[in-house]
Coordinates of C-alpha atoms in Angstrom, one line a residue:
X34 CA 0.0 0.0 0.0
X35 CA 1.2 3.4 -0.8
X36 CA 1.9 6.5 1.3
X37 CA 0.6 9.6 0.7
X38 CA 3.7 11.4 0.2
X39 CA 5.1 8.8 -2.7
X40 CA 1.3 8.8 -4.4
X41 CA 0.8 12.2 -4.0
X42 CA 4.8 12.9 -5.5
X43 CA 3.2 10.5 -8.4
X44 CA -0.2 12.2 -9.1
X45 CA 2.2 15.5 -9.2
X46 CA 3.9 13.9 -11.7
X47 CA 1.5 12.7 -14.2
X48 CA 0.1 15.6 -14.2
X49 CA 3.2 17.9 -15.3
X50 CA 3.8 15.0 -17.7
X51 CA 0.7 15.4 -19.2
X52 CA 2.5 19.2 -20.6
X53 CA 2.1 22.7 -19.6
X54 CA -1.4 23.1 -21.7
X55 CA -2.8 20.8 -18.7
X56 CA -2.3 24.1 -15.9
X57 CA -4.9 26.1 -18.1
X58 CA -7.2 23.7 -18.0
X59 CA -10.2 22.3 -15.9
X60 CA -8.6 19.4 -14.2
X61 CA -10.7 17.6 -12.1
X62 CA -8.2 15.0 -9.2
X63 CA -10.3 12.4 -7.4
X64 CA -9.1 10.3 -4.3
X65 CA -10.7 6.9 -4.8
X66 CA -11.2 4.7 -2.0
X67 CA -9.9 1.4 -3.8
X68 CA -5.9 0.2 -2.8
X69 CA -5.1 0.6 -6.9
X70 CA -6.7 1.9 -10.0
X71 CA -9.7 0.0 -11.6
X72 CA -9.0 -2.4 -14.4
X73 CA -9.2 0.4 -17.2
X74 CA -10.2 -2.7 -19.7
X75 CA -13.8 -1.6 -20.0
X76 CA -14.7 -4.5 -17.5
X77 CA -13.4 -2.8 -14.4
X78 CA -12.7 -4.6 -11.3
X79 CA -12.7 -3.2 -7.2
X80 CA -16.6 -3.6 -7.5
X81 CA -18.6 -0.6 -8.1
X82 CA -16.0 2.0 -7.1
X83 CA -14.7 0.9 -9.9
X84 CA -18.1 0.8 -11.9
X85 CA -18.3 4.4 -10.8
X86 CA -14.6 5.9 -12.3
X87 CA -13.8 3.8 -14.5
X88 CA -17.0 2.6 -16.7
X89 CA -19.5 4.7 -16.8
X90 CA -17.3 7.9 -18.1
X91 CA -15.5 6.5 -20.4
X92 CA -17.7 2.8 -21.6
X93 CA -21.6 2.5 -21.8
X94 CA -24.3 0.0 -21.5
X95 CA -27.7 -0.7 -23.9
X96 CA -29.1 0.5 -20.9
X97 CA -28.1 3.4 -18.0
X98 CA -28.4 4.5 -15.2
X99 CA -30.8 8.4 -15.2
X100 CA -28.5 10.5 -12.5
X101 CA -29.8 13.5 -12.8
X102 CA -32.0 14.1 -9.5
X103 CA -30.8 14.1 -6.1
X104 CA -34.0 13.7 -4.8
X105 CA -35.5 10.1 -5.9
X106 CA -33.2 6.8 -6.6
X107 CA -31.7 6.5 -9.8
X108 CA -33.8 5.2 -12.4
X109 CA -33.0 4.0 -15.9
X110 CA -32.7 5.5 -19.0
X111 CA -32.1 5.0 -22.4
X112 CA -28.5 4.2 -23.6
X113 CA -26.8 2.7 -26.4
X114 CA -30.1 1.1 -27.3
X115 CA -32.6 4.1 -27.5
X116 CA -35.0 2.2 -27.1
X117 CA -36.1 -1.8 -26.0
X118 CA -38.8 -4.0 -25.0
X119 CA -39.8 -7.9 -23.8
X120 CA -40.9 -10.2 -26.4
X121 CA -44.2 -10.5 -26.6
X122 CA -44.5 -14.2 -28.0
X123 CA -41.4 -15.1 -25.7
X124 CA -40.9 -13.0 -22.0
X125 CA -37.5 -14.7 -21.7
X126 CA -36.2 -12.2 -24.6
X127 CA -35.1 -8.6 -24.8
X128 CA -35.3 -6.4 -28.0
X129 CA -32.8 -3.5 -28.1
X130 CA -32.9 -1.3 -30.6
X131 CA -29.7 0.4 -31.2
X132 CA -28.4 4.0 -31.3
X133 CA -27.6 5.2 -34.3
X134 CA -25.0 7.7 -35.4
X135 CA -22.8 6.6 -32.0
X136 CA -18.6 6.1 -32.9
X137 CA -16.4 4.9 -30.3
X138 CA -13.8 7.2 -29.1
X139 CA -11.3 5.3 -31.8
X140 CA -13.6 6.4 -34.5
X141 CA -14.9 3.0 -34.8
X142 CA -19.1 2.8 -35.2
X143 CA -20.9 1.4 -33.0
X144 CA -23.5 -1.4 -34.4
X145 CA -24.9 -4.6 -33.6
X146 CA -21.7 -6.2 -34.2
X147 CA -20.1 -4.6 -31.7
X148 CA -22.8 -5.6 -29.2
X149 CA -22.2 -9.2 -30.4
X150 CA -18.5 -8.8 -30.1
X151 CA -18.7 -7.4 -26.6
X152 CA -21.1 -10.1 -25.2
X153 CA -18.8 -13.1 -27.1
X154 CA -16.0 -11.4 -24.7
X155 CA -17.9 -12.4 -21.7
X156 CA -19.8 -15.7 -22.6
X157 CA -18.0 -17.2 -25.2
X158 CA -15.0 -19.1 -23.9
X159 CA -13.8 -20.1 -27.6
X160 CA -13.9 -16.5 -28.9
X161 CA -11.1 -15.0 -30.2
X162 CA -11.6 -11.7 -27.7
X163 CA -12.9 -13.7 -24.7
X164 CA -11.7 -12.4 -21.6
X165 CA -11.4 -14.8 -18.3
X166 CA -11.4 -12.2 -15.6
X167 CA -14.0 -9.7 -17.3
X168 CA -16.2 -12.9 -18.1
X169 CA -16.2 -13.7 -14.3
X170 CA -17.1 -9.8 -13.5
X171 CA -19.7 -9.9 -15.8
X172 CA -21.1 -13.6 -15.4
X173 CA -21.7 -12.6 -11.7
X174 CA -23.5 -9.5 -12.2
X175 CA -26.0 -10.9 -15.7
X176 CA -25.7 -14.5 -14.1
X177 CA -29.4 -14.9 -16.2
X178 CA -28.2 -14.1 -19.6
X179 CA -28.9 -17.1 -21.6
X180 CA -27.9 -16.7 -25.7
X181 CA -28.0 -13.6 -28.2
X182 CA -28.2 -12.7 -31.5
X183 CA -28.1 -10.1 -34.0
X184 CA -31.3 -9.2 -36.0
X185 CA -30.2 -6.3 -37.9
X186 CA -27.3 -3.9 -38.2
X187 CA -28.8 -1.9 -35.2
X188 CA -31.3 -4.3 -33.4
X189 CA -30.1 -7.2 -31.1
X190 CA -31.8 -9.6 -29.2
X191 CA -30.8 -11.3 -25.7
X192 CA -32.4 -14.2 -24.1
X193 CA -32.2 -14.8 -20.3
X194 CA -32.6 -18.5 -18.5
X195 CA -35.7 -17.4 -16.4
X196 CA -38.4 -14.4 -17.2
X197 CA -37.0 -11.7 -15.2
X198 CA -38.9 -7.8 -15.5
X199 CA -35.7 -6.7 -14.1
X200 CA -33.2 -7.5 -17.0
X201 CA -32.8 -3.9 -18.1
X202 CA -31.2 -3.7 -14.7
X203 CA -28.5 -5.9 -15.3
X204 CA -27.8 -5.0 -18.6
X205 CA -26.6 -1.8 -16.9
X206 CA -23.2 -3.8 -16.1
X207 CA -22.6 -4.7 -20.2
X208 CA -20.1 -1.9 -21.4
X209 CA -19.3 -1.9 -24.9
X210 CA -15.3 -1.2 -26.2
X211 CA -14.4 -1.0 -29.1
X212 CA -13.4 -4.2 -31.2
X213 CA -11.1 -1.9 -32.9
X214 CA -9.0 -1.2 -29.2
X215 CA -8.4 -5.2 -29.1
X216 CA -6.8 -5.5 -32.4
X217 CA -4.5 -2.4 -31.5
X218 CA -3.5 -3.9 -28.6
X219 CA -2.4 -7.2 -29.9
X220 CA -5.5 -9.6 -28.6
X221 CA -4.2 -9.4 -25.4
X222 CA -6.4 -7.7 -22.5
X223 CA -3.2 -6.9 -21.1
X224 CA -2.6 -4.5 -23.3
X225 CA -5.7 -3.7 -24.7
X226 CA -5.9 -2.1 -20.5
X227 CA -3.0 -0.2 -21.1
X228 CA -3.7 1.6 -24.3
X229 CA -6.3 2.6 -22.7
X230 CA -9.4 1.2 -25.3
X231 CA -12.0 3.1 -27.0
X232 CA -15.7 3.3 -25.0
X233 CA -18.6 5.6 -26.3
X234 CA -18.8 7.2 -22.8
X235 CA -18.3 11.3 -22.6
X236 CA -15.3 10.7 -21.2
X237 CA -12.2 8.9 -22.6
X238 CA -10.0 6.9 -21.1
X239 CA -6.4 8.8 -22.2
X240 CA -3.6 7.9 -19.5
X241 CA -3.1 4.7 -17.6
X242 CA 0.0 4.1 -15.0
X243 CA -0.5 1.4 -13.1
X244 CA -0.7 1.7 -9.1
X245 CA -1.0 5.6 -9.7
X246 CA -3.9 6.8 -11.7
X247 CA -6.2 7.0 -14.3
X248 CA -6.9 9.8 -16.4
X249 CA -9.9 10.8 -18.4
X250 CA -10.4 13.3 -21.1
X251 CA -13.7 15.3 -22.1
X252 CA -14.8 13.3 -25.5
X253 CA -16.1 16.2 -27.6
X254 CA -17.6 14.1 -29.8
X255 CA -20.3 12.6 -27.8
X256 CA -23.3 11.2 -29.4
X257 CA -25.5 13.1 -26.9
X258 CA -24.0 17.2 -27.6
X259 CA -26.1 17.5 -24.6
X260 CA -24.0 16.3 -22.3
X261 CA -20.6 17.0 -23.2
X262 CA -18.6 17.7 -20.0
X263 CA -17.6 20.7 -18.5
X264 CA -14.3 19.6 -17.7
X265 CA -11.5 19.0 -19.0
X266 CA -9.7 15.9 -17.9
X267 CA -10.6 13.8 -14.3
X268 CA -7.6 12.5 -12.7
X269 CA -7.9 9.2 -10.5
X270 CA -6.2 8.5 -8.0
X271 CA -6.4 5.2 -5.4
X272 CA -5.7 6.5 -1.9
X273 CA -7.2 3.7 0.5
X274 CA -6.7 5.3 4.0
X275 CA -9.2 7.9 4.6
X276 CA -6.6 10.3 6.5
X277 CA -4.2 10.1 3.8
X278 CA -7.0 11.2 1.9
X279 CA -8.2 13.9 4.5
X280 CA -4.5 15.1 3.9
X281 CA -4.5 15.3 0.7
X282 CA -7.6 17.5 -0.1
X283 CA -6.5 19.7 2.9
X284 CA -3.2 20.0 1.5
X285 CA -4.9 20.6 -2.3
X286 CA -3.4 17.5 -3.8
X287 CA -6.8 16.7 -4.8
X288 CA -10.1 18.2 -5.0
X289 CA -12.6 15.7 -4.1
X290 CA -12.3 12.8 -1.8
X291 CA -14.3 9.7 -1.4
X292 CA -15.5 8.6 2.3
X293 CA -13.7 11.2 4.2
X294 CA -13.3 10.5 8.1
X295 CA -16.2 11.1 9.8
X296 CA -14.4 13.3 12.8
X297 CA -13.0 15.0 9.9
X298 CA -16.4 16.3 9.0
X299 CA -17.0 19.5 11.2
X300 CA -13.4 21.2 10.5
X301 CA -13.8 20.5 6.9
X302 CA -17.2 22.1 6.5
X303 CA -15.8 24.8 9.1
X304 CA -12.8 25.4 6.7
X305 CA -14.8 25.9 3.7
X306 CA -14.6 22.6 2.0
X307 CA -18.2 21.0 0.7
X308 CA -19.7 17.8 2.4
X309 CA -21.5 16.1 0.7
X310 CA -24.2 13.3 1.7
X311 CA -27.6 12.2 0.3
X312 CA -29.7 8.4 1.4
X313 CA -29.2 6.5 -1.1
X314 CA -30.0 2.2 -2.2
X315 CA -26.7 0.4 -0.1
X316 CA -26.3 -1.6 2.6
X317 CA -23.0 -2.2 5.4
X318 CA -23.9 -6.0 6.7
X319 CA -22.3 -8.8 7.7
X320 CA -23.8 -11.9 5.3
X321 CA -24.3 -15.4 7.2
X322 CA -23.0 -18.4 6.0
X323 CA -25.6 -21.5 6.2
X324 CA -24.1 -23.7 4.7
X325 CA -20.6 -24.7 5.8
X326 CA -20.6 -27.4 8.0
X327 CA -19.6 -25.4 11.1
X328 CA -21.5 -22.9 10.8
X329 CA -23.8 -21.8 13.6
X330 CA -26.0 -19.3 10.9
X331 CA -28.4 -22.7 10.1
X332 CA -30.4 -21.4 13.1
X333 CA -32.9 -18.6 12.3
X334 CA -32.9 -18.0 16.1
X335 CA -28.8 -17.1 15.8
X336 CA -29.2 -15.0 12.7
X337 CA -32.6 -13.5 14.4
X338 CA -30.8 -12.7 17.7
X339 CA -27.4 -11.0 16.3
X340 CA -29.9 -8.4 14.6
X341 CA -30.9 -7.3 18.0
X342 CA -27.9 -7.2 19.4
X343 CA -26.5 -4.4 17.3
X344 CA -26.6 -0.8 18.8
X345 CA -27.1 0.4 15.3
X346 CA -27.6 4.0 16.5
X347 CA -24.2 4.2 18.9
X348 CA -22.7 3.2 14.9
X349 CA -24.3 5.3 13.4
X350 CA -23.1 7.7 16.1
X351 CA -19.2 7.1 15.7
X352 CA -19.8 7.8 11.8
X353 CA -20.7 11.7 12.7
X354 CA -24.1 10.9 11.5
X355 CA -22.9 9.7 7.8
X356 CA -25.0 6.4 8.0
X357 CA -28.9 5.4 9.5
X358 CA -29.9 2.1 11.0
X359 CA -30.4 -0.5 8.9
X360 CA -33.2 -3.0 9.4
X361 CA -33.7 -5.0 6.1
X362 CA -32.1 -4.8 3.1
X363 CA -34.3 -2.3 1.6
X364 CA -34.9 1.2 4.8
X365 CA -38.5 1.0 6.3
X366 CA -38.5 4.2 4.1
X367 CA -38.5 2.2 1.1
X368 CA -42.2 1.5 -0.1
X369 CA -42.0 -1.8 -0.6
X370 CA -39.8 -2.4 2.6
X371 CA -43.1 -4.3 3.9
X372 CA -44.4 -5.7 6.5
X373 CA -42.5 -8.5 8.6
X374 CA -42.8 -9.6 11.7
X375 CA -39.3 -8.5 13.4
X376 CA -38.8 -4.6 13.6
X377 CA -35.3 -5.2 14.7
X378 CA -33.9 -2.5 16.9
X379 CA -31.2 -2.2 19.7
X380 CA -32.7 -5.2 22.1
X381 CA -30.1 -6.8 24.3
X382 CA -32.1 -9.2 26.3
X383 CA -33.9 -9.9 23.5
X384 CA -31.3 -11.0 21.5
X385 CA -29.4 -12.9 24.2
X386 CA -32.4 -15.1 25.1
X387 CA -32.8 -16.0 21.7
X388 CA -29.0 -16.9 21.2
X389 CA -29.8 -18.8 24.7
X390 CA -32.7 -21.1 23.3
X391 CA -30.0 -21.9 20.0
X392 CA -27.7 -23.3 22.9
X393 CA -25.2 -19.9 22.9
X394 CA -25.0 -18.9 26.8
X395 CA -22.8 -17.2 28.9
X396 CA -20.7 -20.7 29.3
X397 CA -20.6 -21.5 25.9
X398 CA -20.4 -18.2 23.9
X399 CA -21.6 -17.9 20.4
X400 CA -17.9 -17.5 18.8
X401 CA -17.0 -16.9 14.6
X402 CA -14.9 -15.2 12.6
X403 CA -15.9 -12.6 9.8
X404 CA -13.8 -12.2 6.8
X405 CA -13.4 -7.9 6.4
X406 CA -10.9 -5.6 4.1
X407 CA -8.9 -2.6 5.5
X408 CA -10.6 -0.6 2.4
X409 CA -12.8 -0.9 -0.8
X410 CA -15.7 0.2 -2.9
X411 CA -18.7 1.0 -0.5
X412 CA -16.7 -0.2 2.6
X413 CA -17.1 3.0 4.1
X414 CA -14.5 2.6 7.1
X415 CA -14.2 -1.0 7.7
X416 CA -11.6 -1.5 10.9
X417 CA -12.8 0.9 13.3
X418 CA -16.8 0.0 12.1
X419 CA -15.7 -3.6 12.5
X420 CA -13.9 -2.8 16.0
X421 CA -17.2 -1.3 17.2
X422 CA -19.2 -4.5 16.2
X423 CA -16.9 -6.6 17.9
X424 CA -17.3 -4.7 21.0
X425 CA -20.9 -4.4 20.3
X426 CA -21.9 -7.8 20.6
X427 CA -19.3 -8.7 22.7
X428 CA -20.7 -6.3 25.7
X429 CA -24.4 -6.7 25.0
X430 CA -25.1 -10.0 23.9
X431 CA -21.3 -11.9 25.5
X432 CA -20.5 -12.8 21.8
X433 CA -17.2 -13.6 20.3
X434 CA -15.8 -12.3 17.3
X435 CA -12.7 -12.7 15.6
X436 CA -11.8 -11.2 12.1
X437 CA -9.6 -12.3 9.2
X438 CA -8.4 -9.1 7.6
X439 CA -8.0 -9.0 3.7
X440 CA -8.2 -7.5 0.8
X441 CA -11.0 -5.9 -0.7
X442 CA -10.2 -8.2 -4.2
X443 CA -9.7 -10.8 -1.8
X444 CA -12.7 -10.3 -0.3
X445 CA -15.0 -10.3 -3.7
X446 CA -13.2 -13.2 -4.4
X447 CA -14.1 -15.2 -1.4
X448 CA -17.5 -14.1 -1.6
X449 CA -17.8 -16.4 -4.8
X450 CA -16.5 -19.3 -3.9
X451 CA -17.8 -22.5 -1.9
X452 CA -18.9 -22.2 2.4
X453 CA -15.6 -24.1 3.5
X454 CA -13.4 -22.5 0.8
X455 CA -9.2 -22.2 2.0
X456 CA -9.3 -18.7 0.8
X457 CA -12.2 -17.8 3.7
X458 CA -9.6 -19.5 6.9
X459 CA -12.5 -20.6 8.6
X460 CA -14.9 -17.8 8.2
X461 CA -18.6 -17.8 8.4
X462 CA -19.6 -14.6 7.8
X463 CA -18.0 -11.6 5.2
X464 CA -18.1 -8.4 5.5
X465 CA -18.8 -6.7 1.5
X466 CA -21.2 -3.7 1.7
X467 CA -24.1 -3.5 -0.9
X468 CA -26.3 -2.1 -3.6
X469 CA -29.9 -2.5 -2.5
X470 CA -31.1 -0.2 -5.5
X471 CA -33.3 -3.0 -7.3
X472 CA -34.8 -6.5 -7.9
X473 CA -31.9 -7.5 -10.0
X474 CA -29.1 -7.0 -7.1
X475 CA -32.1 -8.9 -4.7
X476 CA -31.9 -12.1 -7.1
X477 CA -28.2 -12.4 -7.3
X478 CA -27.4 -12.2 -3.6
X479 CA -31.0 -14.2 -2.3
X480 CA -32.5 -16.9 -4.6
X481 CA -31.0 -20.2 -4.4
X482 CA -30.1 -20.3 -8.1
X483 CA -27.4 -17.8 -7.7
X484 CA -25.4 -19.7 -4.8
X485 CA -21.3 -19.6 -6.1
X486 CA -20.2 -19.9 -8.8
X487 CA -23.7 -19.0 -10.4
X488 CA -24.1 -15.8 -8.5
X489 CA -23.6 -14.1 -4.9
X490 CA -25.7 -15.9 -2.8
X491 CA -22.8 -16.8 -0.9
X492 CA -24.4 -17.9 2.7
X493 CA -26.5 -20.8 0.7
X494 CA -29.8 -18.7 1.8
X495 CA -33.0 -20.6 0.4
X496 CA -36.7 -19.7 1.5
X497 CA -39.0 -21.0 -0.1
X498 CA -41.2 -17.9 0.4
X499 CA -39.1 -15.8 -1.0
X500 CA -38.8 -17.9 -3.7
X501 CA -42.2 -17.7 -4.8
X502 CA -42.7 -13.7 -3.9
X503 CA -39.7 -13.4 -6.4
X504 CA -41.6 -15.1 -8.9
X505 CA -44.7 -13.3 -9.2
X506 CA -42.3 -10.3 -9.3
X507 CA -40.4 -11.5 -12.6
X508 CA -43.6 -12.2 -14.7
X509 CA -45.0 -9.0 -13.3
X510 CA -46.8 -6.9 -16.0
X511 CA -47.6 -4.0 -14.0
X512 CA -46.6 -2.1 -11.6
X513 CA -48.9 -2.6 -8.4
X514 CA -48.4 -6.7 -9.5
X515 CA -44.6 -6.2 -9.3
X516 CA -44.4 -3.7 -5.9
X517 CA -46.6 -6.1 -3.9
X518 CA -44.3 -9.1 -4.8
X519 CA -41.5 -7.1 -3.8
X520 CA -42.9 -6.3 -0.5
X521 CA -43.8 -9.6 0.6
X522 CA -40.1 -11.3 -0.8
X523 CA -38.6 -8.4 1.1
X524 CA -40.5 -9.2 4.6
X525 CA -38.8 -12.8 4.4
X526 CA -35.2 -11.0 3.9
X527 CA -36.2 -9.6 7.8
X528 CA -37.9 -12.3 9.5
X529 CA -35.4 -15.1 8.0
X530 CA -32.8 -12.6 7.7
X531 CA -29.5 -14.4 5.6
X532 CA -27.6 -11.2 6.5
X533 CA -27.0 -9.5 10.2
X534 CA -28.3 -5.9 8.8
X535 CA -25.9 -2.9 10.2
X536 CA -26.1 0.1 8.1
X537 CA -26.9 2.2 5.3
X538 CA -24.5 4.4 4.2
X539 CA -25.3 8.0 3.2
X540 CA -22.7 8.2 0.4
X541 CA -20.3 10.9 1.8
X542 CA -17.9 12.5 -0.5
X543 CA -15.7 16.1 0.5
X544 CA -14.9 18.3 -2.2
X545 CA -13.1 21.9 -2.5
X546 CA -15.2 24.7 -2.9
X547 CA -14.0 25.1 -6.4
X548 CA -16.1 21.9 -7.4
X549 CA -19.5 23.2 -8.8
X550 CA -22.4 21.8 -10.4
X551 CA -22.6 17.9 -8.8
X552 CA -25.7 16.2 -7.9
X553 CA -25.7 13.7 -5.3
X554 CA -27.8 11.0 -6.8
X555 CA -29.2 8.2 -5.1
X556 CA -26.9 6.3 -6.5
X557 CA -24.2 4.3 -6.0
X558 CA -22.9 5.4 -9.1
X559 CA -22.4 9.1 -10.1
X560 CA -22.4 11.4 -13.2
X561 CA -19.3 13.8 -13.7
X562 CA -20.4 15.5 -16.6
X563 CA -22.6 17.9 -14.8
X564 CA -19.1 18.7 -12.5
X565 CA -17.4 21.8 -13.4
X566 CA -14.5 23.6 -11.7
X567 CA -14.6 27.2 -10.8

């Protein structure tokens, strides 16, 4: 891990390399969370942090997401496909009309043939462009897609394995390169990553050093004239220890910082500097594992118990106010949060008794180990969050807790592998925070088709209930249908809860009071084009 005073010498650096035209410009220098920069292949990895800087600027979906309003979460929109609809003879399939007009930052067009191209990348293991780690991003997030095919130069078509009214939601996570941007860098991803390749996005990726930064560059040539950015160039920059970033945007070596420290908060604002929060669909929980074979999560009255043993408030407290309780996976804001049985909230007794009728007393403690990561996308601040919950349930419900510390790679990577898996050292629970913006997210962590390697239902959750709530939700045809389905699917996440629920985060970011013009969607993803620098 790097120090701040050799990455912040380096961002220094690439940025007088870039030449002396660079100092009248509009150069915008972000402090990402992650421990290095984001895959820059077009199929970034470091989860959705890396989603967030580098995809969405610079590569686009069929689909995207709408971040223009602060004040309702993100919808979808229209993108490379201006337009698509179900099947009506066959539900399973997806018509996406395409875009016309669109060239990819290489000058290449943008077609049906490079939709095909970009989806043989990820499920076709004999293609000439197929990509092993991108495929197993990808595969993960759209575990549902099923076969595709071209119809006409600008209309696709893509079948899914089950009828699902949420596809449009994972086709989000499809970004299209250029086919062009593999042939220039030899057929190897390798260096295809370090060209950097052509996207379609208003931003283009233009420098790469590894373990340093990224750097993006307005793409005046966007299909949408509309939304040509306001900057410049955006500069990247992984800095995974939120003082070193504090330091840095004190010290002006950047001018917007991810998850600053929440103590941090009141001499920052008091200094001048912008804070910015907003609620938004994501989740801090710890998931249970029910299916290893010493795992004590097989008991609901275990899983049940931990949820009210967690003084989510006193949290919520020691995060300067940068988070709210979380009850479910979805806040009881949320209208289809339902109605379960369990309102969980800060119930000692409560929780101990229950642990005590699963056999856990004070003479034979309930003890396990949770895999966490000193950083990463969404992780908000891990080690002293994790510290507190070990503390936590330690003093209120006599609880044991022990943690294997990793990496936040490491981490995504356990999450996808089998209960008794080397790579987890005898963990039964994980600690990866969470989108909980839609439907699609729900089926890949909850219904027992999506257990590893299919998907992220990593704690082998299956409830039948929820199983056939979920279903009346994927054929649904209308809205009221679909929104009741939801509800009742989401009452079984509380009442047979395969996750101990923690937090919600509230999406903090700290910027200089140059930085104009950025809405805080409800997001976890954001749009820089709107940013400008004053």
């Amino acid at each position: 891990m790097m120090r701040l005073g050799s990455l912040g010498g380096l961002a220094l650096a690439a940025l007088l390399a870039a030449g002396p035209a660079l100092a009248q410009q509009k150069v915008l220098r972000i402090a990402m969370t992650a421990a290095d920069v984001p895959t820059t292949s077009g199929a970034p990895n470091n989860g959705f942090e890396g989603v967030r800087f580098l995809g969405y600027p610079s590569f686009e979906g069929l689909v995207l997401w709408d971040l223009s309003r602060a004040d309702r979460p993100a919808t979808l929109r229209p993108g490379l496909a201006e337009r698509y609809e179900q099947d009506p003879a066959d539900p399973k399939t997806w018509v996406f009309h395409l875009r016309r007009g669109v060239k990819f930052h290489d000058g290449a067009e943008f077609n049906a043939d490079a939709v095909i191209w970009t989806l043989d990348r990820f499920w076709k293991n004999d293609s000439p462009q197929f990509d092993p780690a991108g495929s197993g991003i990808a595969r993960a997030r759209i575990p549902i897609l099923a076969s595709y095919r071209k119809i006409d130069d600008f209309t696709v078509s893509i079948t899914t394995t089950r009828v699902a009214s949420y596809f449009p939601y994972m086709a989000v996570y499809i970004l299209m390169i250029s086919p062009q941007s593999f042939e220039q860098g030899g057929r190897d991803w390798a260096k295809v990553a370090a060209l950097p390749p052509a996207g379609t996005g208003p931003f283009r990726l233009s420098r790469f050093t590894p373990r340093v930064s990224a750097e993006l560059s307005k793409n005046e040539g966007y299909w949408d004239q509309a939304r040509v950015p306001k900057l410049d160039r955006v500069l990247l920059l992984p800095i995974p220890e939120a003082n070193s970033r504090l330091a840095a945007l004190r010290s002006g070596q950047v001018d917007w910082v991810e998850v600053p420290p929440p103590d941090a908060i009141p001499s920052l604002k008091q200094a001048g500097f912008q804070v910015v929060t907003n609620s938004y669909p994501h989740v801090w929980p710890w998931f249970y594992q029910m299916g290893g074979n010493t795992s004590p999560f097989r008991d609901i009255r275990v899983r049940q118990g931990l949820n009210y043993c967690v003084d989510r408030a006193g949290l919520v407290q020691l995060l300067n106010g940068t988070a709210e309780p979380s009850v479910g996976w979805l806040k009881p804001s949320d209208p289809n949060f339902g109605n379960p049985q369990n309102r969980y909230a800060f119930d000692p007794a409560r929780g101990r008794a229950m642990l005590a009728e699963a056999g856990f007393t004070a003479q034979r403690p309930l003890r396990f180990k949770v895999m966490i990561s000193a950083s990463g996308s969404g992780q908000m601040l891990p080690l002293p969050m994790n510290e507190y919950m070990q503390q936590n349930l330690k003093e209120a419900c006599g609880v044991e807790v022990s943690f294997e510390v990793t990496e936040w790679n490491t981490l995504l990577t356990a999450v996808r592998q089998a209960p008794d898996a080397p790579i987890l050292n005898g963990s039964t629970s994980v600690n990866p925070s969470s989108p909980s913006s839609d439907p699609a997210v729900a089926a890949r962590y909850f219904l027992q088709a999506f257990v590893p390697p299919n998907g992220f239902n990593w704690g082998q959750w299956n409830d039948p209930q929820f199983e056939e709530a979920f279903a009346a939700l994927e054929v649904a045809r209308d809205e009221a249908t679909f929104n009741a389905a939801y509800a009742r699917a989401h009452e079984r996440l509380v009442d047979n809860p395969p996750w101990l629920y923690i937090v919600h985060d509230l999406n903090p970011r700290a910027m200089s009071r140059r930085v104009r013009g950025f809405v805080s969607a409800q997001s976890w993803f954001q749009d820089l084009v709107t940013v400008d620098l004053q």
